């Protein structure tokens, strides 16, 4: 019985290798005839048909057309099946994903990070080093974007997924450097920066941390049980638009929320819909006069609800504009 099991396992291994080889061939050329595939795989055309059926069972849409000019063709399906990449293709894909994930490609940062985490997990060490070497040789001129190293993103993404604590060096807004012990709950990209929502073990409170201020990330082996926590995206947006500033403005806007969102960014304000024609805008700044000027640039009908110092700043700005017009 041991011998028979060994033979069956070996045959199954060879079948798997042949099916993967077939998939690779179908990705290389638009159309293959049955005899051509049989010759490449060293099997009969009947075996080719069986292997094609195996690929279809795995979700690969392999089309077959009879007659002259016909053959097997890998088509587009309803869902994306796994793809086979050779070394060069894997390296090129990983480099592009790293650039996209660290913020140098507009949009898609979070999707790029998810795809990069999947690819990096199975990438051989020799190719991983080649990817890093190529990335370090690439420079970009994207303005207004805080770049983040892909390795840092990967460490934090995996720790968030696996629910393990991390240690990072962090430089705060005053330039002080500390070592933070964190339980990571979510990574959020704003289009300009990456943020981590985490529970700070030493401060015993939720923190929103900028990734471009982090250094030397280290994932520990200490797993944590998730606490009841706010939605990471909402928490980060509130932290970076309102709670981080001395002046926290609340303004009623006589316009639909969609109009206000189109004239602002999620990284600068939070928009709360009231009805079809009204919304409340939440924004922060360290200076009331500066916030008043930004509100004026919206070009919409506004009413400042609070704080009083923002009301006074808007009144001063209006008076100056009236004097300038006179």
Short mmCIF file of C-alpha atoms in Angstrom, two decimals:
data_model
loop_
_atom_site.label_atom_id
_atom_site.label_comp_id
_atom_site.label_asym_id
_atom_site.label_seq_id
_atom_site.Cartn_x
_atom_site.Cartn_y
_atom_site.Cartn_z
CA UNK A 1 0.00 0.00 0.00
CA UNK A 2 2.85 2.38 0.77
CA UNK A 3 4.24 1.87 -2.69
CA UNK A 4 0.87 2.42 -4.35
CA UNK A 5 0.29 5.62 -2.40
CA UNK A 6 3.73 6.85 -3.45
CA UNK A 7 2.99 6.13 -7.12
CA UNK A 8 -0.38 7.90 -6.92
CA UNK A 9 1.17 10.94 -5.25
CA UNK A 10 3.90 11.09 -7.89
CA UNK A 11 1.37 10.86 -10.71
CA UNK A 12 -0.72 13.59 -9.13
CA UNK A 13 2.38 15.81 -8.83
CA UNK A 14 3.21 15.27 -12.51
CA UNK A 15 -0.37 16.06 -13.50
CA UNK A 16 -0.28 19.30 -11.50
CA UNK A 17 3.00 20.32 -13.10
CA UNK A 18 1.62 19.56 -16.56
CA UNK A 19 -1.56 21.58 -15.94
CA UNK A 20 0.51 24.54 -14.74
CA UNK A 21 2.73 24.20 -17.79
CA UNK A 22 -0.37 24.18 -19.99
CA UNK A 23 -1.62 27.35 -18.31
CA UNK A 24 1.72 29.01 -18.93
CA UNK A 25 1.59 28.09 -22.62
CA UNK A 26 -1.95 29.44 -23.00
CA UNK A 27 -0.82 32.75 -21.52
CA UNK A 28 2.05 33.03 -24.01
CA UNK A 29 0.11 32.76 -27.28
CA UNK A 30 -3.38 33.74 -28.41
CA UNK A 31 -4.33 30.37 -29.94
CA UNK A 32 -2.86 26.87 -29.68
CA UNK A 33 -3.91 23.79 -31.63
CA UNK A 34 -4.41 20.55 -29.74
CA UNK A 35 -1.50 18.79 -31.50
CA UNK A 36 0.86 21.70 -30.79
CA UNK A 37 0.03 21.61 -27.09
CA UNK A 38 0.34 17.82 -27.00
CA UNK A 39 3.81 18.06 -28.56
CA UNK A 40 4.94 20.75 -26.11
CA UNK A 41 3.63 18.81 -23.11
CA UNK A 42 4.72 15.37 -24.33
CA UNK A 43 1.24 13.87 -24.02
CA UNK A 44 -1.67 12.87 -26.26
CA UNK A 45 -4.36 15.25 -27.48
CA UNK A 46 -6.77 13.34 -25.22
CA UNK A 47 -4.63 14.27 -22.21
CA UNK A 48 -4.63 17.88 -23.38
CA UNK A 49 -8.45 17.86 -23.39
CA UNK A 50 -8.53 16.44 -19.86
CA UNK A 51 -6.05 19.07 -18.64
CA UNK A 52 -8.10 21.82 -20.27
CA UNK A 53 -11.12 20.54 -18.34
CA UNK A 54 -9.05 20.69 -15.13
CA UNK A 55 -8.21 24.35 -15.84
CA UNK A 56 -11.87 25.13 -16.46
CA UNK A 57 -12.78 23.52 -13.14
CA UNK A 58 -10.28 25.87 -11.46
CA UNK A 59 -12.00 28.90 -13.01
CA UNK A 60 -9.86 29.49 -16.10
CA UNK A 61 -12.06 30.24 -19.15
CA UNK A 62 -10.40 28.15 -21.86
CA UNK A 63 -12.25 28.46 -25.15
CA UNK A 64 -12.03 25.78 -27.85
CA UNK A 65 -12.84 26.39 -31.52
CA UNK A 66 -12.85 23.49 -34.03
CA UNK A 67 -11.77 23.57 -37.65
CA UNK A 68 -9.11 25.43 -39.61
CA UNK A 69 -7.66 28.31 -37.62
CA UNK A 70 -9.29 27.03 -34.45
CA UNK A 71 -7.74 25.73 -31.26
CA UNK A 72 -7.52 26.52 -27.55
CA UNK A 73 -7.57 30.09 -26.32
CA UNK A 74 -7.48 31.55 -22.79
CA UNK A 75 -10.41 33.96 -22.56
CA UNK A 76 -11.72 36.51 -20.10
CA UNK A 77 -13.95 35.20 -17.33
CA UNK A 78 -16.34 36.61 -14.76
CA UNK A 79 -13.71 36.53 -12.02
CA UNK A 80 -9.94 36.93 -12.13
CA UNK A 81 -8.22 33.53 -11.73
CA UNK A 82 -4.62 33.17 -10.45
CA UNK A 83 -1.97 34.24 -12.95
CA UNK A 84 1.35 32.62 -13.68
CA UNK A 85 4.28 35.05 -13.91
CA UNK A 86 7.82 34.31 -14.99
CA UNK A 87 10.74 35.90 -13.12
CA UNK A 88 10.89 39.04 -15.26
CA UNK A 89 7.13 39.58 -15.10
CA UNK A 90 7.06 39.07 -11.32
CA UNK A 91 9.87 41.59 -10.79
CA UNK A 92 8.22 44.19 -13.06
CA UNK A 93 4.86 43.74 -11.31
CA UNK A 94 6.37 43.98 -7.82
CA UNK A 95 8.30 47.16 -8.68
CA UNK A 96 5.16 48.81 -10.08
CA UNK A 97 3.13 47.79 -7.02
CA UNK A 98 5.78 49.11 -4.65
CA UNK A 99 5.76 52.47 -6.41
CA UNK A 100 1.97 52.55 -6.34
CA UNK A 101 1.71 51.49 -2.71
CA UNK A 102 4.19 54.00 -1.33
CA UNK A 103 2.17 56.86 -2.80
CA UNK A 104 4.06 57.83 -5.96
CA UNK A 105 1.22 56.72 -8.22
CA UNK A 106 -2.01 58.69 -7.91
CA UNK A 107 -4.86 56.59 -6.51
CA UNK A 108 -5.03 52.87 -5.94
CA UNK A 109 -2.52 52.90 -3.09
CA UNK A 110 -4.51 50.57 -0.86
CA UNK A 111 -5.26 48.12 -3.70
CA UNK A 112 -1.59 48.16 -4.70
CA UNK A 113 -0.61 47.37 -1.11
CA UNK A 114 -2.98 44.40 -0.92
CA UNK A 115 -1.68 43.00 -4.20
CA UNK A 116 1.93 43.63 -3.17
CA UNK A 117 1.42 41.78 0.12
CA UNK A 118 0.13 38.73 -1.76
CA UNK A 119 2.94 38.77 -4.31
CA UNK A 120 5.71 39.48 -1.80
CA UNK A 121 4.60 36.55 0.34
CA UNK A 122 5.45 34.04 -2.42
CA UNK A 123 8.29 35.90 -4.13
CA UNK A 124 11.63 34.01 -3.96
CA UNK A 125 14.38 35.75 -1.98
CA UNK A 126 16.56 36.19 -5.08
CA UNK A 127 13.76 38.07 -6.87
CA UNK A 128 12.89 40.09 -3.78
CA UNK A 129 16.43 41.51 -3.68
CA UNK A 130 16.23 42.34 -7.39
CA UNK A 131 12.96 44.21 -6.82
CA UNK A 132 14.51 46.29 -4.03
CA UNK A 133 17.54 47.10 -6.17
CA UNK A 134 15.39 48.26 -9.07
CA UNK A 135 13.12 50.33 -6.84
CA UNK A 136 16.07 52.14 -5.28
CA UNK A 137 17.25 53.12 -8.75
CA UNK A 138 13.94 54.80 -9.64
CA UNK A 139 13.30 58.46 -8.90
CA UNK A 140 9.96 60.26 -9.17
CA UNK A 141 8.97 63.91 -9.35
CA UNK A 142 5.46 63.67 -7.95
CA UNK A 143 4.82 66.79 -5.92
CA UNK A 144 2.75 66.99 -2.76
CA UNK A 145 3.00 63.28 -1.95
CA UNK A 146 4.81 61.94 1.09
CA UNK A 147 6.58 58.79 -0.07
CA UNK A 148 6.58 55.74 2.19
CA UNK A 149 8.90 52.76 1.88
CA UNK A 150 7.09 49.68 0.63
CA UNK A 151 8.86 47.50 3.22
CA UNK A 152 7.32 49.60 6.00
CA UNK A 153 3.88 49.26 4.43
CA UNK A 154 4.30 45.50 4.15
CA UNK A 155 5.36 45.08 7.78
CA UNK A 156 2.37 47.09 9.02
CA UNK A 157 -0.11 45.48 6.61
CA UNK A 158 0.92 41.98 7.67
CA UNK A 159 0.86 42.90 11.37
CA UNK A 160 -2.64 44.34 10.94
CA UNK A 161 -3.82 41.24 9.12
CA UNK A 162 -2.19 38.80 11.57
CA UNK A 163 -3.13 40.85 14.69
CA UNK A 164 0.41 41.07 16.07
CA UNK A 165 2.01 43.97 17.93
CA UNK A 166 4.63 46.15 16.28
CA UNK A 167 7.41 48.45 17.48
CA UNK A 168 8.36 51.51 15.45
CA UNK A 169 10.49 54.60 15.82
CA UNK A 170 8.32 57.70 15.49
CA UNK A 171 9.08 61.40 15.07
CA UNK A 172 6.23 63.63 16.27
CA UNK A 173 5.31 67.07 14.93
CA UNK A 174 7.72 68.74 17.39
CA UNK A 175 10.66 66.59 16.25
CA UNK A 176 10.79 64.36 19.32
CA UNK A 177 11.73 60.75 18.55
CA UNK A 178 10.18 57.92 20.56
CA UNK A 179 9.84 54.17 20.28
CA UNK A 180 6.17 53.18 20.05
CA UNK A 181 4.58 49.85 20.96
CA UNK A 182 1.40 49.51 18.93
CA UNK A 183 -1.51 47.25 18.14
CA UNK A 184 -2.28 48.07 14.47
CA UNK A 185 -5.92 48.16 13.36
CA UNK A 186 -5.92 49.79 9.94
CA UNK A 187 -3.88 51.52 7.25
CA UNK A 188 -5.53 54.49 5.54
CA UNK A 189 -4.33 56.33 2.42
CA UNK A 190 -5.52 59.90 1.87
CA UNK A 191 -4.02 60.38 -1.59
CA UNK A 192 -1.16 62.43 -0.12
CA UNK A 193 -0.14 60.45 2.94
CA UNK A 194 -0.46 57.05 4.60
CA UNK A 195 -1.74 56.80 8.19
CA UNK A 196 -1.96 53.97 10.73
CA UNK A 197 -4.75 53.75 13.28
CA UNK A 198 -3.37 51.88 16.28
CA UNK A 199 -3.77 51.38 20.00
CA UNK A 200 -0.71 52.83 21.72
CA UNK A 201 0.17 50.44 24.54
CA UNK A 202 2.19 52.98 26.53
CA UNK A 203 -0.31 55.84 26.21
CA UNK A 204 -3.32 53.52 26.50
CA UNK A 205 -5.24 55.37 23.82
CA UNK A 206 -5.98 55.35 20.09
CA UNK A 207 -3.43 57.10 17.92
CA UNK A 208 -3.30 58.20 14.28
CA UNK A 209 0.31 57.98 13.09
CA UNK A 210 1.87 59.18 9.84
CA UNK A 211 3.88 56.49 8.10
CA UNK A 212 6.35 58.97 6.62
CA UNK A 213 7.43 59.72 10.23
CA UNK A 214 8.06 56.05 11.08
CA UNK A 215 11.41 54.29 11.12
CA UNK A 216 12.70 50.77 11.82
CA UNK A 217 9.39 48.87 11.97
CA UNK A 218 9.51 45.57 13.81
CA UNK A 219 6.69 43.04 13.93
CA UNK A 220 6.77 41.07 17.18
CA UNK A 221 5.50 37.53 17.80
CA UNK A 222 3.01 38.83 20.39
CA UNK A 223 -0.54 38.39 19.11
CA UNK A 224 -3.29 40.63 20.48
CA UNK A 225 -7.01 40.19 20.89
CA UNK A 226 -8.75 42.99 18.94
CA UNK A 227 -10.41 45.64 21.08
CA UNK A 228 -13.70 47.26 20.24
CA UNK A 229 -12.55 50.01 17.89
CA UNK A 230 -13.83 52.77 15.62
CA UNK A 231 -13.80 52.51 11.85
CA UNK A 232 -10.17 53.23 10.83
CA UNK A 233 -11.06 55.43 7.84
CA UNK A 234 -13.52 57.58 9.85
CA UNK A 235 -11.15 57.81 12.81
CA UNK A 236 -8.21 58.88 10.66
CA UNK A 237 -10.28 61.41 8.73
CA UNK A 238 -11.54 63.03 11.92
CA UNK A 239 -8.03 63.05 13.39
CA UNK A 240 -6.37 64.74 10.42
CA UNK A 241 -9.16 67.20 9.56
CA UNK A 242 -10.39 68.32 13.00
CA UNK A 243 -9.01 66.91 16.24
CA UNK A 244 -5.34 67.56 15.46
CA UNK A 245 -5.89 71.34 15.29
CA UNK A 246 -6.38 74.10 17.85
CA UNK A 247 -9.33 75.66 16.00
CA UNK A 248 -12.06 73.17 15.12
CA UNK A 249 -14.68 74.65 12.88
CA UNK A 250 -18.24 73.51 12.22
CA UNK A 251 -19.93 75.24 9.28
CA UNK A 252 -23.36 74.81 7.68
CA UNK A 253 -23.14 74.94 3.88
CA UNK A 254 -26.12 75.69 1.62
CA UNK A 255 -25.11 73.08 -0.96
CA UNK A 256 -25.40 69.31 -1.40
CA UNK A 257 -22.72 67.23 0.30
CA UNK A 258 -21.56 65.93 -3.09
CA UNK A 259 -20.84 69.48 -4.26
CA UNK A 260 -18.79 70.26 -1.15
CA UNK A 261 -16.84 66.99 -1.40
CA UNK A 262 -16.02 67.79 -5.03
CA UNK A 263 -14.45 71.12 -3.95
CA UNK A 264 -12.51 69.71 -1.01
CA UNK A 265 -10.56 66.58 -0.11
CA UNK A 266 -11.15 63.89 2.50
CA UNK A 267 -7.76 64.77 3.97
CA UNK A 268 -8.78 68.40 4.63
CA UNK A 269 -12.43 68.33 5.73
CA UNK A 270 -15.20 66.00 6.85
CA UNK A 271 -18.61 66.54 5.26
CA UNK A 272 -21.79 65.54 7.08
CA UNK A 273 -24.95 65.40 4.96
CA UNK A 274 -28.04 67.09 6.48
CA UNK A 275 -30.50 66.89 3.58
CA UNK A 276 -30.44 67.06 -0.22
CA UNK A 277 -29.49 70.75 -0.22
CA UNK A 278 -27.53 71.23 3.01
CA UNK A 279 -24.51 69.76 4.76
CA UNK A 280 -22.25 70.50 7.69
CA UNK A 281 -18.53 70.87 7.09
CA UNK A 282 -16.03 70.00 9.83
CA UNK A 283 -12.51 71.38 9.42
CA UNK A 284 -9.58 72.35 11.58
CA UNK A 285 -6.64 74.75 11.56
CA UNK A 286 -4.12 76.18 14.00
CA UNK A 287 -5.23 79.70 13.09
CA UNK A 288 -8.85 80.92 12.79
CA UNK A 289 -8.02 83.52 10.13
CA UNK A 290 -6.36 80.87 7.97
CA UNK A 291 -9.40 78.61 8.25
CA UNK A 292 -11.70 81.54 7.37
CA UNK A 293 -9.72 82.20 4.17
CA UNK A 294 -10.00 78.54 3.13
CA UNK A 295 -13.74 78.57 3.74
CA UNK A 296 -14.12 81.67 1.56
CA UNK A 297 -12.40 79.89 -1.30
CA UNK A 298 -15.24 77.37 -1.48
CA UNK A 299 -17.42 80.03 -3.11
CA UNK A 300 -20.57 78.75 -1.36
CA UNK A 301 -23.16 80.17 1.06
CA UNK A 302 -21.89 79.44 4.59
CA UNK A 303 -22.93 79.93 8.21
CA UNK A 304 -20.31 79.33 10.88
CA UNK A 305 -21.84 77.38 13.77
CA UNK A 306 -18.77 77.34 16.02
CA UNK A 307 -16.34 78.19 17.51
CA UNK A 308 -16.83 81.91 18.28
CA UNK A 309 -13.27 82.76 17.25
CA UNK A 310 -13.96 81.41 13.76
CA UNK A 311 -17.12 83.54 13.60
CA UNK A 312 -14.99 86.57 14.46
CA UNK A 313 -12.35 85.64 11.88
CA UNK A 314 -14.96 85.31 9.12
CA UNK A 315 -16.44 88.70 10.10
CA UNK A 316 -12.97 90.32 9.92
CA UNK A 317 -12.34 88.78 6.52
CA UNK A 318 -15.71 90.01 5.23
CA UNK A 319 -15.08 93.53 6.46
CA UNK A 320 -11.69 93.62 4.76
CA UNK A 321 -13.23 92.43 1.49
CA UNK A 322 -15.93 95.10 1.72
CA UNK A 323 -13.34 97.81 2.29
CA UNK A 324 -11.35 96.52 -0.66
CA UNK A 325 -14.45 96.68 -2.87
CA UNK A 326 -15.25 100.26 -1.77
#
